XYZ file of C-alpha atoms in Angstrom:
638
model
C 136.217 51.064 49.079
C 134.433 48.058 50.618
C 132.186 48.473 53.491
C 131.441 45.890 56.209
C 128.245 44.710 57.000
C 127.907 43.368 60.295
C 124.454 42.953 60.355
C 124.221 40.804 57.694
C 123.595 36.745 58.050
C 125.137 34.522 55.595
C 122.729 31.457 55.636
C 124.261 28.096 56.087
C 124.881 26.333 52.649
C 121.872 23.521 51.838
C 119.107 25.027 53.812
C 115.811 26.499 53.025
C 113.682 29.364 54.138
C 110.796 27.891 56.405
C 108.623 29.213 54.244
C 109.908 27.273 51.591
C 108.852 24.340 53.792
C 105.886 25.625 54.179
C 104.650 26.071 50.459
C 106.194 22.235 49.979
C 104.179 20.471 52.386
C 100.594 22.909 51.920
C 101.294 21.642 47.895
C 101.593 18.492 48.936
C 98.574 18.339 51.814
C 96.452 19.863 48.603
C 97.558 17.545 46.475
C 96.661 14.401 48.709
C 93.309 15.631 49.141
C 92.510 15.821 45.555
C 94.078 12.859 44.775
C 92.259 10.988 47.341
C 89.073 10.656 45.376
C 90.732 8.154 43.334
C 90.970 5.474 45.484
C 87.547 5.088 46.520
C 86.684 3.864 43.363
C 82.758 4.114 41.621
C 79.744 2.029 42.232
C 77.441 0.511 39.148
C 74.824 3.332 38.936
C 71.555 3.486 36.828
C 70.884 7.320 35.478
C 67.114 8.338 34.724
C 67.225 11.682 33.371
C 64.091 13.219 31.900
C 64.074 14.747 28.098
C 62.547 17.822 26.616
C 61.940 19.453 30.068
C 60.112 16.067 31.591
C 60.778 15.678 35.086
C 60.910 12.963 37.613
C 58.498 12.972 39.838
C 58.588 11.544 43.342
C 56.016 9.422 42.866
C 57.533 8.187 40.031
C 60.584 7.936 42.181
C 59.079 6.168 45.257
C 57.543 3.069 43.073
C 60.064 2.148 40.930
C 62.220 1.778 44.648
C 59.462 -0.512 45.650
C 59.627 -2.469 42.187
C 62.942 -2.344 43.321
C 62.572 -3.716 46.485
C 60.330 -6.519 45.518
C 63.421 -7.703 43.126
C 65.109 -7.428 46.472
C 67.245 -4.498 44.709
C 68.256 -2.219 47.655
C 70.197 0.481 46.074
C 73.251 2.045 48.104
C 71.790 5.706 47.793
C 69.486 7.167 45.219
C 70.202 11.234 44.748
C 67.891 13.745 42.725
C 70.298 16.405 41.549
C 67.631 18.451 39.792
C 64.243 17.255 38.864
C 64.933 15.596 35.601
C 68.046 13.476 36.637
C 68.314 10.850 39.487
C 71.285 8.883 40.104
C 71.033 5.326 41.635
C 73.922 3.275 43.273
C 74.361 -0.794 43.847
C 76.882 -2.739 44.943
C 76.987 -5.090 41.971
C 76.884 -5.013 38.149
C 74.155 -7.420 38.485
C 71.982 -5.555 40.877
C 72.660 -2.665 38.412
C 71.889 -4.483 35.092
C 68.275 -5.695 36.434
C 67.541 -2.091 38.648
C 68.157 -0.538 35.032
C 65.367 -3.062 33.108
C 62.741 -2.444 36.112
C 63.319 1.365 35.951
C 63.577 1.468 31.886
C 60.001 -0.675 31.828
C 58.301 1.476 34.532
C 59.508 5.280 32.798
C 59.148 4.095 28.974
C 56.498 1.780 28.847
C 55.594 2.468 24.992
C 58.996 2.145 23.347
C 58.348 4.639 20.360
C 57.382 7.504 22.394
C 60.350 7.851 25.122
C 60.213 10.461 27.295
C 63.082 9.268 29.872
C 66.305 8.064 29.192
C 67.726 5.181 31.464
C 71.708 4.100 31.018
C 73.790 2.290 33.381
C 76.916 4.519 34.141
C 79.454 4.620 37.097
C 79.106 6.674 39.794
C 82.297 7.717 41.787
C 81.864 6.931 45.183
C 84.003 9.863 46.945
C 82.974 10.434 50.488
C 80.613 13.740 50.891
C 82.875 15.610 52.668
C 85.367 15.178 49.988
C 82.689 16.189 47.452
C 81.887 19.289 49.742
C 85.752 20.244 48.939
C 85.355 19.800 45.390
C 87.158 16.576 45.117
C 86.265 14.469 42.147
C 88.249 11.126 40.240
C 90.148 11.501 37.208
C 87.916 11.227 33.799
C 88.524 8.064 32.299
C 88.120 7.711 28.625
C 86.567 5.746 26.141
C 89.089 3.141 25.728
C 89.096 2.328 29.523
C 85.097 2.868 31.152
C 83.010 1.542 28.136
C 80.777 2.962 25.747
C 80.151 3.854 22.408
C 82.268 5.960 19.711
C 80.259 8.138 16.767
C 82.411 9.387 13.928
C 80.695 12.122 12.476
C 81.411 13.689 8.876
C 80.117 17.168 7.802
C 78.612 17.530 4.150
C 80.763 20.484 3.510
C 79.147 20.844 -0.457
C 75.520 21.637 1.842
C 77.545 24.107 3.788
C 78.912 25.911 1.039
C 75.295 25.940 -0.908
C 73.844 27.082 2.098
C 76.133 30.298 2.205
C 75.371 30.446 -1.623
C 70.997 30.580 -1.143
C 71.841 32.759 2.007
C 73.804 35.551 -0.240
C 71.257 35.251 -3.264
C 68.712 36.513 -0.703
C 70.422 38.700 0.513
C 71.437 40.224 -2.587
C 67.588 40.153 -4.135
C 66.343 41.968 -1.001
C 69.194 44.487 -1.012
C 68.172 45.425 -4.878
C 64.825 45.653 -4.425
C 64.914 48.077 -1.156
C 67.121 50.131 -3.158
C 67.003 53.602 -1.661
C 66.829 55.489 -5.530
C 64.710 52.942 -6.788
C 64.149 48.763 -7.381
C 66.790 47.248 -9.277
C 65.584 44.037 -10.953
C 67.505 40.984 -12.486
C 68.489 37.375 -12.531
C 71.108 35.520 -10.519
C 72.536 32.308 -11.670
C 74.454 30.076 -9.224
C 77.964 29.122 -10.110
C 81.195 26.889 -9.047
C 81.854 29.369 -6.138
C 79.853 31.763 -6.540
C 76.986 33.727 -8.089
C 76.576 35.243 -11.255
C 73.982 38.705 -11.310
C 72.422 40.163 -14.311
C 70.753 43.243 -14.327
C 69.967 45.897 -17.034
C 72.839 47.975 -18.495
C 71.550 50.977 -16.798
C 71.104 50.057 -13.329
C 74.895 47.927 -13.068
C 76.450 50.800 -11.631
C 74.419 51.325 -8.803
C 73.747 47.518 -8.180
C 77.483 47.111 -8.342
C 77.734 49.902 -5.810
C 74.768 48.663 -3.225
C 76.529 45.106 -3.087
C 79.990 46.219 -2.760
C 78.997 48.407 0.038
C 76.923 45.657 1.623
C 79.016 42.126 1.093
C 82.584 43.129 0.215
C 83.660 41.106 3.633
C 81.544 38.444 2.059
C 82.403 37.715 -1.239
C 84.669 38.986 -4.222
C 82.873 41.357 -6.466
C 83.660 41.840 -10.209
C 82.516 43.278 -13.050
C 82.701 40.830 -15.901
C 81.380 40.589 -19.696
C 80.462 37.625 -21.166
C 78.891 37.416 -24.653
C 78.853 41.057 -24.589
C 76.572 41.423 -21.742
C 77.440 42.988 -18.549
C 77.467 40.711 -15.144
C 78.494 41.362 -12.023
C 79.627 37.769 -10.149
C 80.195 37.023 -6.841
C 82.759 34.547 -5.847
C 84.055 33.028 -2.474
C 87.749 33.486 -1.776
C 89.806 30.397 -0.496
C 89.913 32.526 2.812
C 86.110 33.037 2.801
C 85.293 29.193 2.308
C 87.769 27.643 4.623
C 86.111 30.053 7.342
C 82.659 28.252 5.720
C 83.934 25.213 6.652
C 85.308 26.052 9.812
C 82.043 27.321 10.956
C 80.099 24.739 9.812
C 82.189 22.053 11.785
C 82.642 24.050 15.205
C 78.904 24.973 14.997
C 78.172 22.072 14.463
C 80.278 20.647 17.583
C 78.460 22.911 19.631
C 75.158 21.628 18.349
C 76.140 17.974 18.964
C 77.032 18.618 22.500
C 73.651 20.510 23.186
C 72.485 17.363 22.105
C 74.870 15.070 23.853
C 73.276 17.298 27.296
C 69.775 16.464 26.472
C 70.508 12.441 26.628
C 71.340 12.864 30.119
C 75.239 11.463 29.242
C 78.116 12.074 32.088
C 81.432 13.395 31.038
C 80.903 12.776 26.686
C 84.070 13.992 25.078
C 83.040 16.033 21.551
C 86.424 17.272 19.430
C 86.926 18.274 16.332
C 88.702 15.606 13.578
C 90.610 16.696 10.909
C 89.144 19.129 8.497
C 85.564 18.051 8.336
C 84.706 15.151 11.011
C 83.635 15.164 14.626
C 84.262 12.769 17.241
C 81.543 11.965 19.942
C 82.607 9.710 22.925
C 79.988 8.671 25.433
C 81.364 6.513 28.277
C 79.626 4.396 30.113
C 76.628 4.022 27.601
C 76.303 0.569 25.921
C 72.895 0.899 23.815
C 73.356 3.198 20.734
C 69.799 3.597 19.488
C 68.801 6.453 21.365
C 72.122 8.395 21.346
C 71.753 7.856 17.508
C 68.505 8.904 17.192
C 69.061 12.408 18.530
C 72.761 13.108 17.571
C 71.696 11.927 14.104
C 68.639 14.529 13.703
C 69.755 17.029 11.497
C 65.835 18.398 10.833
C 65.843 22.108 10.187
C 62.511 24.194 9.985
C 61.950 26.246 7.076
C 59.088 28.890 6.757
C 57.267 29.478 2.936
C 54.912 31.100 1.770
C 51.976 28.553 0.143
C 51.677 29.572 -3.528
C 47.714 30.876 -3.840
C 47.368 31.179 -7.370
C 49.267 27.902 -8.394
C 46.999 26.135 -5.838
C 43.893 27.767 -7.551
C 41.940 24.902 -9.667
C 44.902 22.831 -9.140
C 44.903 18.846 -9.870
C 47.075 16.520 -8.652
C 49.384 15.272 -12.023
C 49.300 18.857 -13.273
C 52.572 20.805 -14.137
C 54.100 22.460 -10.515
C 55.244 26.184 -11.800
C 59.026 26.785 -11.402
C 60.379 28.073 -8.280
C 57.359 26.125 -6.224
C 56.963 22.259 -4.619
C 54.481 20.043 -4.534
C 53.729 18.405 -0.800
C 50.974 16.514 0.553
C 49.509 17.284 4.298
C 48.170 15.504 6.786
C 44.735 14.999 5.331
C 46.341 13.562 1.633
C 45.884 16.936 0.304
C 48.180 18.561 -1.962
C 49.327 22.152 -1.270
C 52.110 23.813 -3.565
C 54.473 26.091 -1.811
C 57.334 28.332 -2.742
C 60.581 27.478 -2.156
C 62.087 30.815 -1.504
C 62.793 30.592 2.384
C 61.598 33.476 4.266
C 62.916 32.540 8.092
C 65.007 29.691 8.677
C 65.923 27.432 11.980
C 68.724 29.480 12.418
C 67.237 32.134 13.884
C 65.593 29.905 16.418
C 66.224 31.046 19.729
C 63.817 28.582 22.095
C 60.758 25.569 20.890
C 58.942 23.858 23.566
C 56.073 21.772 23.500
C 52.966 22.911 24.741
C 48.964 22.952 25.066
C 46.529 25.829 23.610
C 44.997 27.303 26.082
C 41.893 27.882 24.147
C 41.791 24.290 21.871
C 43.974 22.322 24.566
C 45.305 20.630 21.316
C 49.538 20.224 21.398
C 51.099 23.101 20.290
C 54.938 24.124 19.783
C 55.885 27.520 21.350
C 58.297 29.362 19.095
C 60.859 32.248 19.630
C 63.051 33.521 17.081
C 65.869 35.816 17.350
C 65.599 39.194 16.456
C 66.954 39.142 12.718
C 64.714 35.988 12.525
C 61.915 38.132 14.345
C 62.339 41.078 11.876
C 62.319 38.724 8.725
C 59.023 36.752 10.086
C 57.242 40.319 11.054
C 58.217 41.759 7.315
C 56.716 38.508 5.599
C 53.462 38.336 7.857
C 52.994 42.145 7.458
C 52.474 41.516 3.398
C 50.267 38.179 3.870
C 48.133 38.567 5.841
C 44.816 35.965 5.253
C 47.816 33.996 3.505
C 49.052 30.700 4.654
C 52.374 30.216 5.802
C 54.159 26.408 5.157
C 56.695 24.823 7.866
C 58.779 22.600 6.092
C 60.574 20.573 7.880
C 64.218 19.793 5.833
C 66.244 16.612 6.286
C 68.941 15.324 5.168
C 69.410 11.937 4.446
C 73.285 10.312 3.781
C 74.541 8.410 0.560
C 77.483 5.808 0.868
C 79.253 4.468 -1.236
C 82.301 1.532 -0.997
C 85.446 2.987 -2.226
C 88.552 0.966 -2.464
C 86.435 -1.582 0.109
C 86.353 1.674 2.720
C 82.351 3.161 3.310
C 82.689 6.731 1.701
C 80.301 9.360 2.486
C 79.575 10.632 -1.464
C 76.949 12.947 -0.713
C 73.158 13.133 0.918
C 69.783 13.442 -0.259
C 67.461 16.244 1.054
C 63.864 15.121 1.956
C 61.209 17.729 2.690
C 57.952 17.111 4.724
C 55.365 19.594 5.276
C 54.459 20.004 8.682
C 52.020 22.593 9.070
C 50.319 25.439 7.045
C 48.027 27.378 8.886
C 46.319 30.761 7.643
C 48.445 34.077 8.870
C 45.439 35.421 10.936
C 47.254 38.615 12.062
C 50.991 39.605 11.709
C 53.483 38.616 14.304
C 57.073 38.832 14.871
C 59.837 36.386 17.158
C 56.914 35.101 19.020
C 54.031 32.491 17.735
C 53.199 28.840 18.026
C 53.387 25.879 15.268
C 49.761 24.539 15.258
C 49.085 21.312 13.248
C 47.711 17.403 13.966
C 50.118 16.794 16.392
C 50.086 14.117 19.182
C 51.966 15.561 22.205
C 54.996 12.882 21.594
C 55.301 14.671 18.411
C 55.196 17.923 20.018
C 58.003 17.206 22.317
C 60.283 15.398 19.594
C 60.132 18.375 17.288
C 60.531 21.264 20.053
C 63.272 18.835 20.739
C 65.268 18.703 17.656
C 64.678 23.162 16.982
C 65.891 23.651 20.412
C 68.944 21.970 19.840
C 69.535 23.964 16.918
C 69.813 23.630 13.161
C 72.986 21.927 12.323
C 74.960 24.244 9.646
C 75.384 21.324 7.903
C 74.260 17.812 7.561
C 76.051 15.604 9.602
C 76.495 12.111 9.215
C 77.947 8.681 11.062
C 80.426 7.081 9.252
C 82.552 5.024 11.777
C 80.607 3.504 15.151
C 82.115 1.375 17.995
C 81.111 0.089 20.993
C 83.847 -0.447 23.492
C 82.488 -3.213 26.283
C 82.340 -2.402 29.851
C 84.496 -5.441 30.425
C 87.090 -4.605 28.057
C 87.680 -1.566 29.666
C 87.956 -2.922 33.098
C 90.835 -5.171 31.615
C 92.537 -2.018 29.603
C 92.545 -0.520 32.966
C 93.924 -3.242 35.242
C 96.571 -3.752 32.590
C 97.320 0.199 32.526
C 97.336 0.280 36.189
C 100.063 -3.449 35.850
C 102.676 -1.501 33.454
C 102.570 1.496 36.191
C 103.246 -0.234 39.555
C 105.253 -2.919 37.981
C 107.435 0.119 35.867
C 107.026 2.566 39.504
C 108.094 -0.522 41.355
C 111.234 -1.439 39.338
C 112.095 2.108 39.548
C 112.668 2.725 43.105
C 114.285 -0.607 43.442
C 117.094 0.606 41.393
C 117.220 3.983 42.679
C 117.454 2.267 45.810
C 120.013 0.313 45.572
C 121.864 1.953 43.531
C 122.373 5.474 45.394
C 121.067 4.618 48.813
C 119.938 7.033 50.912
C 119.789 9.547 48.120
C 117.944 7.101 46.015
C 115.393 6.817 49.188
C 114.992 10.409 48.341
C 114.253 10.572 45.277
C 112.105 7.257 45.714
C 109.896 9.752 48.074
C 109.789 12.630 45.338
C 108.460 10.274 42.871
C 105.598 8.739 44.602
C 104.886 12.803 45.419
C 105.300 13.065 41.618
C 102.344 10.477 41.241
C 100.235 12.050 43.617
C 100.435 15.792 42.288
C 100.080 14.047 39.091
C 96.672 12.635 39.851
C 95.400 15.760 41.502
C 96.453 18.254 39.188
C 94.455 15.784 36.271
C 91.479 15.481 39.209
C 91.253 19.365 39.139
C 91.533 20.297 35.818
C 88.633 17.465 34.962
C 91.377 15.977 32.114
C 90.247 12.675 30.619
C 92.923 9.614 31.681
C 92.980 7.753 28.534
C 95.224 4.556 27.755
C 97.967 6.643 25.750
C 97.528 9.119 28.956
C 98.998 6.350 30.912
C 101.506 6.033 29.068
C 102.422 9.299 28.992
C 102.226 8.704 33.101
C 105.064 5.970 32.761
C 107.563 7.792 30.618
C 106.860 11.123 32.973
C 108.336 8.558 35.850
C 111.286 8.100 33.985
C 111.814 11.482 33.392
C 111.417 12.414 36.636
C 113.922 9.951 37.496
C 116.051 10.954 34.999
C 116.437 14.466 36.319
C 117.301 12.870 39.843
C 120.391 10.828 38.078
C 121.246 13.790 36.548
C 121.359 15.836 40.232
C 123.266 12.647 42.067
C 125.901 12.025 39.394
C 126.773 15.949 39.269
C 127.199 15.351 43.467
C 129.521 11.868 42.685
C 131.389 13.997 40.555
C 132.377 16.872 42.774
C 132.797 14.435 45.804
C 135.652 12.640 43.029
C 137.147 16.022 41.869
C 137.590 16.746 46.117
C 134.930 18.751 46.781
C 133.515 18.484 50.549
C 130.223 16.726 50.791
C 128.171 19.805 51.949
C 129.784 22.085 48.360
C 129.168 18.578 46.281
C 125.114 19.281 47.414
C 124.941 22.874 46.500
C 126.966 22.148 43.385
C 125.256 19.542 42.027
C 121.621 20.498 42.523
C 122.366 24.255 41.002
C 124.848 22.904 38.242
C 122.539 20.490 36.967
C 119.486 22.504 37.084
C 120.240 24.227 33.566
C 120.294 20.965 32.261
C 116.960 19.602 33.765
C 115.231 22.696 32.401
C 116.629 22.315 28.643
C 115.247 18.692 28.688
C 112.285 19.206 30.114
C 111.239 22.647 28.452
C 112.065 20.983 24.925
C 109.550 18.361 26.159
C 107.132 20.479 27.000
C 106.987 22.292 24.049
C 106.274 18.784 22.010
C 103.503 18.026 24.287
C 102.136 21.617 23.561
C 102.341 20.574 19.668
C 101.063 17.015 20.281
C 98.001 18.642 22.359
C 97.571 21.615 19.151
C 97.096 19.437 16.453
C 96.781 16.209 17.818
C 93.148 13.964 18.332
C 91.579 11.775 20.904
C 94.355 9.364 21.923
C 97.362 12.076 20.956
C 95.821 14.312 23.546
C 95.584 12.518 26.359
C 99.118 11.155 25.854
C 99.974 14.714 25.858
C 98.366 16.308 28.385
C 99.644 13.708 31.060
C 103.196 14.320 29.814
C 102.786 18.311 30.089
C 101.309 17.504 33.927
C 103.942 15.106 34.377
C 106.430 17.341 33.269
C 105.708 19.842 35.795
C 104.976 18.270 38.397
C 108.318 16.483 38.015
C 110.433 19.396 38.019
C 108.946 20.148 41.052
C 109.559 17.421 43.081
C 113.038 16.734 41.460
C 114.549 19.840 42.480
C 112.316 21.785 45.052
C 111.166 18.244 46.985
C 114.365 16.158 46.781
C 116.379 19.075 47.749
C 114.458 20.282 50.378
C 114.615 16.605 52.091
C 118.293 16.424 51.386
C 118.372 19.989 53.206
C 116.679 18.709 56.058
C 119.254 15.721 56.354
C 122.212 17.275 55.547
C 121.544 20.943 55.521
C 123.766 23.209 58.466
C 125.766 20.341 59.376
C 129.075 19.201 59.099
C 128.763 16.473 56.866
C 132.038 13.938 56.381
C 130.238 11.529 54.300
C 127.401 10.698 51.799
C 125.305 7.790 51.020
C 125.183 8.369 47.758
């Protein structure tokens, strides 16, 4: 039985809700306004940014502007964002080049002990009220502002020995707190592993006290060789990939903290491959100082000075095994352990600071709580002792294979920086006393604060991309786009008239929610990335082709022109979305697994894609509804 429904309003065919209308143009209106703060360009700016916690004061401020002034520099605005970073814009790239050399001279007068750093960047000059809205230009990349390019490789053999002293400690001080008693013995260090020797009796319950402890660790066996029992410790391939892993991501972070502390805007630092790190930092031109810090890969180690050995002890005389000879500061010799009690690691905060009692330079320390515990528990038992810092570096060894520079391995170098007498016991708070100037004091708070790489890290591959080279990759990039965008809507123009005006306006739409989306999400516009831009325009046009040839064909087979609309927008849909979703999903693979240049070609064809769906069917169709939509249409221009 069929029921009428009088009530009911069939909508005419090829028209949209008003709300659809609506949501179109507020998309569009958002769009424009992020967008926007691309075409205002950037000025030539000098950055001054203060390092290790110095700030800029406004004195400091006030006469390098009249040094400025003098040169007959007048800068277009100077802003203080915080107290250690001021941003100064010029008109010209000259103006710029000799601001930077007056400001450089005034804030770093003695070249070996830099407290500011000074670069010459680009500032983007969006209006404030645009700013106010969040509005900011597209990122541009390496290949197209300038700057320099590190490649960094991790010494994943350090890594893996580092996990290998770390469990060998941890395993001695497991043993010897043993709740039913001290279990004694002798570990050996292996391929992948450890090897652990103990007496016959006590292998049971040191097998047991390790398994319980560091099965998530390691593999633990129970082995005989040359009839003695041995217990080794090995690292599965699961358990040294996530070694290496760790070591490269935490060293990523690291090198980033560090990237932060030079003052840099927008650096780009990604992960390479299995064991390499890339560090981009656009707009910088001089390499010395970004080398100096992302190269530090200093780590602070705390021993315990070795009394007796030092007791009638000449210099030439045999050091006793498990100990190391250094000199201090006053060409005496001082033997320490080696056995680490508290590493960097556990380093939570160093800063550089005065004694309030000496006034000498001083570095504030505070260590984590592990680290805390560990420190407490060695300065509880040595008391009147002295406690070395030992500061640990690593130093790189290349050689040419198969005429290609090969890292082959590093060299550790150890200085001693300090070793004062434990007075009293203390924990996660203390200070690192020694003959320091305070230029020392603020370069080693420096490198502990930004942490103690897992790994050393080393540059194998630099570049320096010119500021003018960049300006021409860009103008070229920009060339292929308007000259491509413009051929484009010439043929779509001619060749399906007033529906090819159409889809002329959804593709310069397409453009513009292009540019906002990559404005908003703060993605990096690289030279690939414009690429990707270009072949997104065909695309886009392809799906329009696709829409008007499914209308030609109705109109042929008879259709009437308003049914050859509906038709040919919902028939061809299916086939938009297979194309583009297959499309997608490479860009999602190209983006997973791909590096530097492979991502920003995908993530502009991801954007693209979207935003070319969007304007293909929702855009074009609602302008062809407005045109033809409720009427009674005899004839296309199609």
């Amino acid at each position: 039985m069929i029921f009428d429904q009088p009530n009911q309003v069939q909508r005419p065919i090829n028209t949209y809700p008003k709300w659809k209308y609506v949501l179109i143009v507020l998309i569009i209106a958002v769009a424009a306004i992020y967008a926007m703060p691309n075409i205002f360009g950037e000025n030539p700016a000098v950055q001054m940014t203060g390092l290790r916690d110095t700030e800029i004061s406004q004195t400091q401020l006030t006469e390098i502007e009249e040094e400025w002034q003098q040169q007959q520099l007048t800068p277009i605005a100077v802003e203080q964002s915080t107290n250690q970073k001021v941003i100064a814009r010029f008109s010209s790239t000259d103006s710029q080049l000799m601001a930077h050399g007056i400001a450089n001279n005034y804030l770093n007068p003695d070249v070996r002990n830099t407290d500011y750093v000074v670069v010459q960047s680009l500032a983007p000059a969006t209006p404030d009220w645009l700013r106010s809205l969040g509005g900011k230009p597209m990122k541009l990349g390496l290949d197209l502002r300038g700057g320099i390019y590190f490649l960094m490789q991790v010494d994943m053999d350090k890594a893996v020995e580092k996990q290998k002293e770390q469990i060998s400690n941890d395993f001695k001080r497991t043993l010897l707190d043993h709740d039913e008693g001290r279990i004694r013995g002798r570990i050996e260090v292996i391929d992948n592993g450890l090897l652990l020797q103990v007496k016959p009796s006590d292998i049971e319950r040191a097998y047991s006290a390790l398994f319980q402890g560091y099965s998530d660790r390691v593999l633990l066996e129970r082995i005989t060789r040359n009839d003695i029992d041995l217990i080794r410790a090995t690292f599965t391939d699961a358990k040294l990939k996530e070694i290496q892993d760790m070591a490269v991501d935490q060293n990523r972070l690291i090198l980033s903290e560090r990237v932060n502390s030079l003052g840099v805007a927008e650096p780009q630092i990604q992960r390479q491959g299995a064991d390499r790190i890339v560090v981009q930092l656009p707009g910088i031109q001089n390499s010395a100082e970004a080398k100096q810090t992302l190269g530090a890969t200093a780590t602070l180690e705390f021993r315990l000075v070795n009394h007796d050995a030092m007791a009638g002890y000449v210099p030439g005389d045999q050091i006793p095994a498990g100990s190391t000879e250094f000199i201090d500061n006053f060409g005496r010799p001082i033997i320490v352990f080696d056995e680490v009690k508290v590493t960097g690691d556990h380093l939570i905060d160093a800063r550089a600071a005065q004694d309030q009692q000496t006034q000498q330079p001083i570095v504030s320390v505070n260590l984590d709580s592990v680290g805390g515990a560990k420190m407490l528990e060695t300065t509880v038992k040595n008391v009147g002792k002295r406690l070395a810092m030992v500061l640990v570096e690593s130093v790189p060894n290349f050689e040419d294979v198969n005429g290609k520079r090969t890292l082959v391995g590093s060299t550790t170098k150890e200085r001693l920086i300090s070793a004062p007498n434990i007075n009293s016991e203390f924990g996660d708070r203390f200070q690192i006393q020694g003959s320091f100037t305070p230029a020392q004091t603020k370069d080693l708070a420096l490198n502990l604060r930004s942490g103690a790489l897992v790994a050393p890290t080393f540059f194998i591959e630099e570049r320096t991309v010119g500021p003018t080279l960049g300006a021409e990759n860009i103008e070229k990039g920009m060339q292929s786009v308007m000259i491509g965008f413009a051929l484009v809507l010439i043929f779509m123009l001619v060749y399906y008239k007033l529906f090819g005006m159409v889809a002329n306006i959804a593709l310069t739409l397409n453009l513009v929610l292009i540019t906002a989306i990559m404005s908003i999400l703060g993605a990096t516009l690289t030279l690939p990335g414009i690429a990707g831009i270009v072949l997104t325009v065909g695309m886009a046009v392809d799906a329009n082709v696709l829409i008007f040839e499914r209308i030609r064909e109705e109109l042929r087979e008879g259709s009437a022109p308003a049914q050859a609309i509906d038709k040919g927008y919902a028939q061809a849909l299916s086939t938009i979305a297979d194309a583009n979703i297959t499309t997608m999903i490479a860009a999602i693979i190209l983006y997973a697994i791909g590096t530097g240049p492979v991502k920003g070609f995908a993530i502009t064809l991801f954007v693209g894609i979207l935003t070319s769906m969007f304007t293909a069917i929702f855009v074009s169709r609602g302008i062809v509804n407005l045109i033809y939509g409720g009427k009674t249409v005899k004839k296309l221009s199609i």
